[in-house]
Coordinates of C-alpha atoms in Angstrom, one line a residue:
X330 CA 99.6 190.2 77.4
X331 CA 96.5 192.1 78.8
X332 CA 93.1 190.1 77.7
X333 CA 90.6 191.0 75.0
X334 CA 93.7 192.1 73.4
X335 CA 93.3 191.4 69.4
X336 CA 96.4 190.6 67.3
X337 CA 96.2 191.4 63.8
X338 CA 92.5 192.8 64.1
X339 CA 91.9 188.9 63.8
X340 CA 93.1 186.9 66.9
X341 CA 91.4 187.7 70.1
X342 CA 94.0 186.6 73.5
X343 CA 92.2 184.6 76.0
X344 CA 94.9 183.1 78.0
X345 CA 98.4 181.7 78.9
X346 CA 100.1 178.6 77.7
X347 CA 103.2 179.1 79.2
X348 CA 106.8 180.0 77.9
X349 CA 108.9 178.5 75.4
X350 CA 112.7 178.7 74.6
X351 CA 112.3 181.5 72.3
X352 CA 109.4 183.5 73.6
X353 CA 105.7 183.4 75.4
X354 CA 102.6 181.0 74.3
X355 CA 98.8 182.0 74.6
X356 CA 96.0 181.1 73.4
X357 CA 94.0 183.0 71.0
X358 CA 90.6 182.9 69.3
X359 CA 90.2 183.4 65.5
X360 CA 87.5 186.1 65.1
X361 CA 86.9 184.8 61.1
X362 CA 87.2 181.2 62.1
X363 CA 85.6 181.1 65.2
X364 CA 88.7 178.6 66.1
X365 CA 91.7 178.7 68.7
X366 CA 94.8 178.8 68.1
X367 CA 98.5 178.3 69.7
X368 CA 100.2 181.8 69.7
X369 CA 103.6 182.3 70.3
X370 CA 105.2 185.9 70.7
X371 CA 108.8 186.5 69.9
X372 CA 111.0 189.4 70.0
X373 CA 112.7 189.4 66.9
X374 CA 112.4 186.7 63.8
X375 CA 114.3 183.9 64.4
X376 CA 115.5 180.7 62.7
X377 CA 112.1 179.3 64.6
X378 CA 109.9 181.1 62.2
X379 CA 112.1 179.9 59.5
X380 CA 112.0 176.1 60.6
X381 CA 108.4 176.3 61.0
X382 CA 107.9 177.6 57.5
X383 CA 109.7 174.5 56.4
X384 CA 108.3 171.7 58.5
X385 CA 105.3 169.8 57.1
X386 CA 104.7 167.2 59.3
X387 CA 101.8 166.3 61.3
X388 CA 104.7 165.5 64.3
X389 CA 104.9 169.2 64.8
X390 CA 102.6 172.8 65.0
X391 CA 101.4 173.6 61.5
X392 CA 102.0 177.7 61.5
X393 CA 99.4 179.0 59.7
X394 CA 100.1 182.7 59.8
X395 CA 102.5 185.7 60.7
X396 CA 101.7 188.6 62.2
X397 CA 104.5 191.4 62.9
X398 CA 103.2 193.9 65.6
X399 CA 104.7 196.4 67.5
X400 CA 108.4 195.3 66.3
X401 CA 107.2 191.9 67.3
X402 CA 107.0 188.8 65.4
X403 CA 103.6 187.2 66.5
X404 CA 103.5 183.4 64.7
X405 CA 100.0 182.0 64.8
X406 CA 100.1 177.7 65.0
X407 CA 98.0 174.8 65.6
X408 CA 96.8 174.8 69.1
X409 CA 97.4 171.3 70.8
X410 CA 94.9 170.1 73.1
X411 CA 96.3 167.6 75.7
X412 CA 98.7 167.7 78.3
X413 CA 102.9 167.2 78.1
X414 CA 104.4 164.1 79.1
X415 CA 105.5 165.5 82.1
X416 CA 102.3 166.3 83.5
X417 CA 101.1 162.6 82.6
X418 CA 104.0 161.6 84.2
X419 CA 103.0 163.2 87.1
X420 CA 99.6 161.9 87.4
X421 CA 100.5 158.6 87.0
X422 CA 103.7 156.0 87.2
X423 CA 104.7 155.0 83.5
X424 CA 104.4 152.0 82.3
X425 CA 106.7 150.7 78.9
X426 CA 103.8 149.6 77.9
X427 CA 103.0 152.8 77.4
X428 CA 106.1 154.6 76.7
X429 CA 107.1 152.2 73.8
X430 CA 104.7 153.7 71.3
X431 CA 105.3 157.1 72.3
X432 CA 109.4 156.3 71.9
X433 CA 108.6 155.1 68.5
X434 CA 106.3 158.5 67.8
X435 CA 109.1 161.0 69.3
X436 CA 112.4 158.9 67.0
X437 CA 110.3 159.5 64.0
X438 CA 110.0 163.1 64.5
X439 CA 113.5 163.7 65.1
X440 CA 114.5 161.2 62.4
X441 CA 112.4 163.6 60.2
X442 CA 114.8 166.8 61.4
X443 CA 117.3 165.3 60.6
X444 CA 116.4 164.0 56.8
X445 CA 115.9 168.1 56.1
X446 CA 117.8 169.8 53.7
X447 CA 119.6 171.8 55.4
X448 CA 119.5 169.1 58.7
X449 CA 117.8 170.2 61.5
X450 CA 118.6 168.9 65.5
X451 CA 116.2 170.0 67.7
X452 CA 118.4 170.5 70.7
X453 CA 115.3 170.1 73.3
X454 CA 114.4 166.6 74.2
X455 CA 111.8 166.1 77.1
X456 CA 109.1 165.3 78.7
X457 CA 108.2 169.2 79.0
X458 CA 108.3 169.7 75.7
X459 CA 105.9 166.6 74.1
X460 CA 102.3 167.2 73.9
X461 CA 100.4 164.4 74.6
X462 CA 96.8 164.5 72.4
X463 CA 93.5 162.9 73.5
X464 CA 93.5 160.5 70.9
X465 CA 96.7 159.4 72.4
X466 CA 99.3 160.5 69.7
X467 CA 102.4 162.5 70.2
X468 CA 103.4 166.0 69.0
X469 CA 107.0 168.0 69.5
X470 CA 106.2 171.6 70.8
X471 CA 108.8 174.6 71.4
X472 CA 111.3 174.2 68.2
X473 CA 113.1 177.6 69.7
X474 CA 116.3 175.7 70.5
X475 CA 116.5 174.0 67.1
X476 CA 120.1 173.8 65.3
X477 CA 120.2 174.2 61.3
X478 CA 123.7 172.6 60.6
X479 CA 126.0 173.6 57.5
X480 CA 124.6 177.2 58.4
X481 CA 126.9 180.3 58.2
X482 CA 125.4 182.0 61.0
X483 CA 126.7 181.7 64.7
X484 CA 124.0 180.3 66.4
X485 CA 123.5 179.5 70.3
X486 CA 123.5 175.9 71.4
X487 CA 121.2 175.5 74.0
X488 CA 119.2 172.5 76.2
X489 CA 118.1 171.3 79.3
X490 CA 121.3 170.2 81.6
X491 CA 120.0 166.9 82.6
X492 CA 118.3 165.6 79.0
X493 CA 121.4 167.7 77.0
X494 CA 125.0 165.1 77.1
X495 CA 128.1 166.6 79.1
X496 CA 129.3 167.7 75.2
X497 CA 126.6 170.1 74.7
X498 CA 126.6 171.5 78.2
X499 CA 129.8 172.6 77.5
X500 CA 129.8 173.6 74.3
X501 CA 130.5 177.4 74.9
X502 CA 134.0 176.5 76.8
X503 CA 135.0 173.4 73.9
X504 CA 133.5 175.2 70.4
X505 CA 132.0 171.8 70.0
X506 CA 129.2 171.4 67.1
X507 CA 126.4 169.3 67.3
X508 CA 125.1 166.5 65.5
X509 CA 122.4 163.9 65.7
X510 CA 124.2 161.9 68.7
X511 CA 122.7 165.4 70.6
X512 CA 119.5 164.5 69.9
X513 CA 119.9 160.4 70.3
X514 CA 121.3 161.5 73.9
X515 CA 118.2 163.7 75.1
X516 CA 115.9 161.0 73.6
X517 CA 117.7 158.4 75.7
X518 CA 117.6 160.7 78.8
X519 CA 113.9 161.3 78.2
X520 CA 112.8 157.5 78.1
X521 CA 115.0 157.3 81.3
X522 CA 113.0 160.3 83.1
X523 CA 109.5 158.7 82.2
X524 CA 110.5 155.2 83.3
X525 CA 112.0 156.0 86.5
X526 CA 110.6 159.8 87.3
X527 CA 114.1 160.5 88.3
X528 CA 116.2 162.9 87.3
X529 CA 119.4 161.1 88.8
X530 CA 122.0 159.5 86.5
X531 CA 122.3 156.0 88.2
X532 CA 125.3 154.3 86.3
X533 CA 126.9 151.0 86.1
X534 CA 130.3 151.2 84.7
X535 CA 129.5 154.6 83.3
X536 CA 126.5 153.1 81.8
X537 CA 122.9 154.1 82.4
X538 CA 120.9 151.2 84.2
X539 CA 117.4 152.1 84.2
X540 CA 116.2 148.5 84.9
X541 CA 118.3 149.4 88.6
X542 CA 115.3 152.1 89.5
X543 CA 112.5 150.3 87.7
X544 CA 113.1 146.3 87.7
X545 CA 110.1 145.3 85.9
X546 CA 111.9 147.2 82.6
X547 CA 112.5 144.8 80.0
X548 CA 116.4 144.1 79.0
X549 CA 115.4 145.4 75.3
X550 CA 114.0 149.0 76.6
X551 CA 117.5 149.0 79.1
X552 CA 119.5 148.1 76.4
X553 CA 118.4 150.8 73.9
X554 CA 118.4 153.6 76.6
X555 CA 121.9 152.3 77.3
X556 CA 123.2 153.0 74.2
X557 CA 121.7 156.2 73.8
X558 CA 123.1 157.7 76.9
X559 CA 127.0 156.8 76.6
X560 CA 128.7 159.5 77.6
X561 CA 131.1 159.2 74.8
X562 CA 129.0 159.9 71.6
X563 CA 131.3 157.7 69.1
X564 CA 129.1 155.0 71.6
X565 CA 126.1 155.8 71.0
X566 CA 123.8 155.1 68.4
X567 CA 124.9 157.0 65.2
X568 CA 121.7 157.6 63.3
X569 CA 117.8 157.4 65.0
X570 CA 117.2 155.1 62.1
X571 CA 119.5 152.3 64.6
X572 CA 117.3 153.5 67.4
X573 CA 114.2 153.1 65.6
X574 CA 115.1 149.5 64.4
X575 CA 115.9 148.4 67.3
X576 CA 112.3 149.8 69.5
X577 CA 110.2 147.9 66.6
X578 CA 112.4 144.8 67.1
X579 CA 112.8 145.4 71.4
X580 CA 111.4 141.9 71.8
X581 CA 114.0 140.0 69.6
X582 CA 117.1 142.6 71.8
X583 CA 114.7 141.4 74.9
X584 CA 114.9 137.6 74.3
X585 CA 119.1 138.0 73.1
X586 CA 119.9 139.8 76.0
X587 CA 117.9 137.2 78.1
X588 CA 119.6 134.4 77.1
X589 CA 123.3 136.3 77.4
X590 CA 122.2 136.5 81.0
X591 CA 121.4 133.1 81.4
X592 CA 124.9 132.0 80.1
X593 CA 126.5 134.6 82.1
X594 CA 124.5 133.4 85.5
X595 CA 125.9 129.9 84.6
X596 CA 129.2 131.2 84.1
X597 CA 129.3 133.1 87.5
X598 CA 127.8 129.8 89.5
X599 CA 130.8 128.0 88.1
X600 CA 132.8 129.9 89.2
X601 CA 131.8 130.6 92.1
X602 CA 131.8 126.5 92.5
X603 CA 135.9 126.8 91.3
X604 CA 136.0 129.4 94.6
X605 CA 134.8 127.4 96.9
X606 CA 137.4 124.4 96.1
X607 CA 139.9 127.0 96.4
X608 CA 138.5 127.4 99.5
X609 CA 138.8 124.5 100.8
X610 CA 142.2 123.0 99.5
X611 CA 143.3 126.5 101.7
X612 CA 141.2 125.1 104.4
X613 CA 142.9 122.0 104.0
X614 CA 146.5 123.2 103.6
X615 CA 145.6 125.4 106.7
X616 CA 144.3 122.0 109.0
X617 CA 147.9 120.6 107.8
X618 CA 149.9 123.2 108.9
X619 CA 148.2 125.1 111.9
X620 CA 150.5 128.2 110.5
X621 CA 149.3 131.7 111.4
X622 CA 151.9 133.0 108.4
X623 CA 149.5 130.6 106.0
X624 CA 146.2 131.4 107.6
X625 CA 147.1 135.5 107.1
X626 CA 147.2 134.7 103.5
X627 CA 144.2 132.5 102.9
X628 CA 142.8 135.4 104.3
X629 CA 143.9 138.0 102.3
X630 CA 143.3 135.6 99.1
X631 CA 139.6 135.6 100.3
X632 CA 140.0 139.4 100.5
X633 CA 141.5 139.4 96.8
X634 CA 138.5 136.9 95.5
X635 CA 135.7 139.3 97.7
X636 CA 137.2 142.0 95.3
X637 CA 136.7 140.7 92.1
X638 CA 133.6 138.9 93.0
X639 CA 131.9 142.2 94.8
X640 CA 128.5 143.2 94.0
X641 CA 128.6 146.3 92.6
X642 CA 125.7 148.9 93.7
X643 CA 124.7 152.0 91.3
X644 CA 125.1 155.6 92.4
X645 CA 124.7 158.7 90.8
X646 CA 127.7 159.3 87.8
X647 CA 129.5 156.4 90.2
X648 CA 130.0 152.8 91.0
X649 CA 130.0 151.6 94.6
X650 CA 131.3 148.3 96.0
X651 CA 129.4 147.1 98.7
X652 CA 132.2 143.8 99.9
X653 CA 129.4 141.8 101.7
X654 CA 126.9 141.5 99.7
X655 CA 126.0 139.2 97.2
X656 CA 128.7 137.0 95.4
X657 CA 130.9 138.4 97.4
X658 CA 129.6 137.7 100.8
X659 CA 128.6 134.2 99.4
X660 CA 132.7 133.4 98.6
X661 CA 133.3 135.1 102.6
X662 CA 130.9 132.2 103.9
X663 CA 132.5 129.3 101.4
X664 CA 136.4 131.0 102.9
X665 CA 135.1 130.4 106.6
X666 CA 133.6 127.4 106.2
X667 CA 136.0 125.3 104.2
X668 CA 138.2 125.9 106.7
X669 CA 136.0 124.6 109.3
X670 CA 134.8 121.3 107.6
X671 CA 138.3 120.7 107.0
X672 CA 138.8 121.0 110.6
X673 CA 136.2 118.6 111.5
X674 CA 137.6 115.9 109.3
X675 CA 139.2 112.6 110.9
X676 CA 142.5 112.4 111.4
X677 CA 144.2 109.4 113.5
X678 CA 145.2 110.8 117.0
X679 CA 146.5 110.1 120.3
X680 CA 146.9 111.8 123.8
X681 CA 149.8 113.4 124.4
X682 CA 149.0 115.1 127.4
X683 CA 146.8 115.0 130.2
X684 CA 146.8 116.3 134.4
X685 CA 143.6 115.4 136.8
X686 CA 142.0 116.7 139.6
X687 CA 140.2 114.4 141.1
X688 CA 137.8 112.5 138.4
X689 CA 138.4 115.4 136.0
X690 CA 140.7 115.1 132.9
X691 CA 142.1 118.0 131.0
X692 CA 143.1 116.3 127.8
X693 CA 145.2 117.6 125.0
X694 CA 144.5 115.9 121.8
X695 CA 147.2 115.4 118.4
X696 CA 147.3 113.7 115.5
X697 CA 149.5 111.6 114.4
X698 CA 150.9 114.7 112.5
X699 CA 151.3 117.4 115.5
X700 CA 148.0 118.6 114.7
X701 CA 146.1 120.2 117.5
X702 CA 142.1 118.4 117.1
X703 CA 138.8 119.8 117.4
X704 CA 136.6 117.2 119.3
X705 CA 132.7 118.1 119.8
X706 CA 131.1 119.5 123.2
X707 CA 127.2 118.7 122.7
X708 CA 126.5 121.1 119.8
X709 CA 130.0 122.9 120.1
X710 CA 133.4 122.3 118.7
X711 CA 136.6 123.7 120.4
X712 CA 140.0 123.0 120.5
X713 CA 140.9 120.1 122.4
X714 CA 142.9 121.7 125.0
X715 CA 139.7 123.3 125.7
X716 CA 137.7 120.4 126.4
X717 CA 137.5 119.2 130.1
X718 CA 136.6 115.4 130.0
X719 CA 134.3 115.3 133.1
X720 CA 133.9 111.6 132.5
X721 CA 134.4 109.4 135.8
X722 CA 137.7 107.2 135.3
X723 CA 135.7 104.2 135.8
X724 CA 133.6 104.5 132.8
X725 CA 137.0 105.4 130.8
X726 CA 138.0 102.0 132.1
X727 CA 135.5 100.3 130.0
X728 CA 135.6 102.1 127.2
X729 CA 137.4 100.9 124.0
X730 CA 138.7 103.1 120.6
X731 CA 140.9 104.8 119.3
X732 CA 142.2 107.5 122.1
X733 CA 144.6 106.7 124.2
X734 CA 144.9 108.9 127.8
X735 CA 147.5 108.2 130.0
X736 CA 147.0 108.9 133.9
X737 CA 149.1 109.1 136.8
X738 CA 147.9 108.8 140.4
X739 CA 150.1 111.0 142.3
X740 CA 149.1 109.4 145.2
X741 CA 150.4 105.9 144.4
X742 CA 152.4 106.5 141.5
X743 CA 150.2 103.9 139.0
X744 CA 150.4 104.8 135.5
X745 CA 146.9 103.8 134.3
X746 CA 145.9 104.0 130.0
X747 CA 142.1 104.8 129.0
X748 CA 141.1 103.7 125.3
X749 CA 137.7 105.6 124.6
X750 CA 136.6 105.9 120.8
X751 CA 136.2 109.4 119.3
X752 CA 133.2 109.8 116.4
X753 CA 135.1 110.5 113.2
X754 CA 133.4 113.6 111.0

């Protein structure tokens, strides 16, 4: 619209606000009034001019008058002064500090919607389309993509794809009509915008986990915007008066969820604890037997436990496994090192066999059950046909224990036993 252009003979265009789902916004001055006001401009009279008529709540534009111009239906409203809650957004990170009261503000006004006679959804849920004022309080602009329900007239469903659920967005394909659990879902989706500032669904078993992107979001807040974005709508809340009961009570969800995730935690440690036994009676079992066959499946029952104790890592629509991480990775250590502690434990053994050269003995170690021995090198512990005792015979002649070496002088033919002691672990 060109300026100093006058509307009515009354309301004098001074500039743009922008455009709305059902037509342009500018601002106009009132000539009689000497007051601005909100103008929006629409092609042809809609069911916007008709809601507006009806609506009497200080959540929403007050229209004041109607001018038709130039086959053009011009409707004059309260102009807002403030800024949207995505441009606050982008000026500064969120807090839920701040966002609580404002959650409470925007569920009233759709809870009000839908108390109308016939019931109204508004369709349009987001930050771009809630006016922030400078006293702080919250007002719901653009009402073009509103929804009467029980109405005989075909009417298009329309929304913003990432604030609208999967049902709406495909509404034209399924014949699908709306109800309130639209509404619930872009409210949700809005909450989860201004905490994060992502537009990225980051799910956890098709759940939305806000508290993934933004920690320091209480379990209350996570819980409600949890709810209200199940994909499934029979999962969601059913009426904004459940989500509105449970904001003004956030802090009793906040403490009940905290204390399910203490019990859970305590849960998970003990079993963790029942893994790591597991662990070691297959360590145990595996010290017995020195099978390969046995040791291939203690390994693949570790893989089986890091499967069902994985952490599991949010993506966008998706759930990804990451194996060695957290619980998981803990279970892979406890696997590994049962088996070696059970290694290390004492066992009775005895030499079985042995060759020299010169002062140098290559000992082979067993216990009294075939069992091959680890014995200790300084800080490291091999298998005992890899340890070289580098120890002169003589000293082996007056030592005392429990090992028993037999040695052969192929020179003379002696047979000649050592007794040395081994420390037990």
């Amino acid at each position: 619209m060109e300026e100093n252009r006058v509307i009515g003979e009354r309301y004098v265009y001074k500039r743009s606000l922008g455009k709305g789902g059902n037509g342009s916004v500018f601002l106009c001055e009132d000539r009689k009034l000497q007051k601005e006001w909100a103008v929006k401009e629409l092609s042809v009279p809609g069911k916007e001019l008709m809601v507006l008529k009806t609506i009497s709540c200080n959540l929403f534009p007050r229209i004041v008058d109607v001018i038709y111009e130039q086959k053009k239906v011009y409707l004059i409203m309260d102009y807002i002064e403030g800024i949207t809650l995505k441009e606050k957004m982008n000026r500064q990170k969120l807090t839920e500090k701040e966002v609580l009261p404002w959650a409470v503000e925007i569920a009233k006004a759709l809870h009000y919607l839908h108390q109308m006679t016939p019931q109204l959804l508004y369709m349009d849920c987001k930050p771009e389309n809630i006016m922030l004022t400078p006293n702080g309080e919250i007002r719901l602009v653009d009402l073009g993509s509103v929804y009467v329900c029980q109405s005989d007239t075909k009417q298009r469903i329309s929304g913003t794809k990432f604030f609208s659920p999967i049902e709406q967005q495909n509404s034209s394909r399924t014949n699908g009509t709306p109800d309130v659990r639209n509404d619930i879902y872009a409210f949700g989706m809005t909450l989860y915008y201004l905490l994060t500032g992502k537009k990225k669904e980051y799910r956890r078993k098709g759940r939305l986990c806000v508290r993934d992107e933004n920690p320091v979001v209480s379990y209350g807040m996570s819980t409600i915007i949890a709810r209200c974005t199940e994909r499934e709508p029979k999962k969601r809340y059913q009426t904004v008066d459940e989500v509105l009961y449970q904001l003004t009570h956030i802090r009793e969800a906040d403490k009940q969820q905290k204390r399910k995730n203490i019990l859970w935690k305590m849960v998970s440690l003990m079993g963790k604890t029942v893994c790591a036994l597991m662990c070691l009676v297959l360590a145990k079992n595996y010290s017995i037997r020195q099978d390969v066959t046995f040791l291939t499946g203690s390994i693949i029952f570790g893989g089986v436990l890091l499967l069902f104790c994985r952490k599991q890592k949010c993506t966008v629509y998706e759930v990804k496994h990451d194996l060695f991480c957290g619980a998981g990775k803990r279970i892979l250590i406890y696997l590994f090192l049962g088996i070696g502690i059970m290694q290390l434990m004492s066992f009775s053994v005895r030499a079985k066999e042995s060759s020299h050269q010169k002062d140098i003995l290559h000992v082979i170690l067993y216990d009294s059950d075939g069992r091959k021995l680890l014995l200790q090198r300084g800080t490291v512990w091999k298998l005992s046909e890899d340890i070289i005792l580098s120890v002169p015979l003589e000293e082996l002649e007056e030592a005392e224990g429990e090992i028993t070496v037999s040695y052969m002088n192929k020179n003379s033919g002696e047979i000649k036993k050592y007794v040395f002691s081994c420390c037990k672990k």
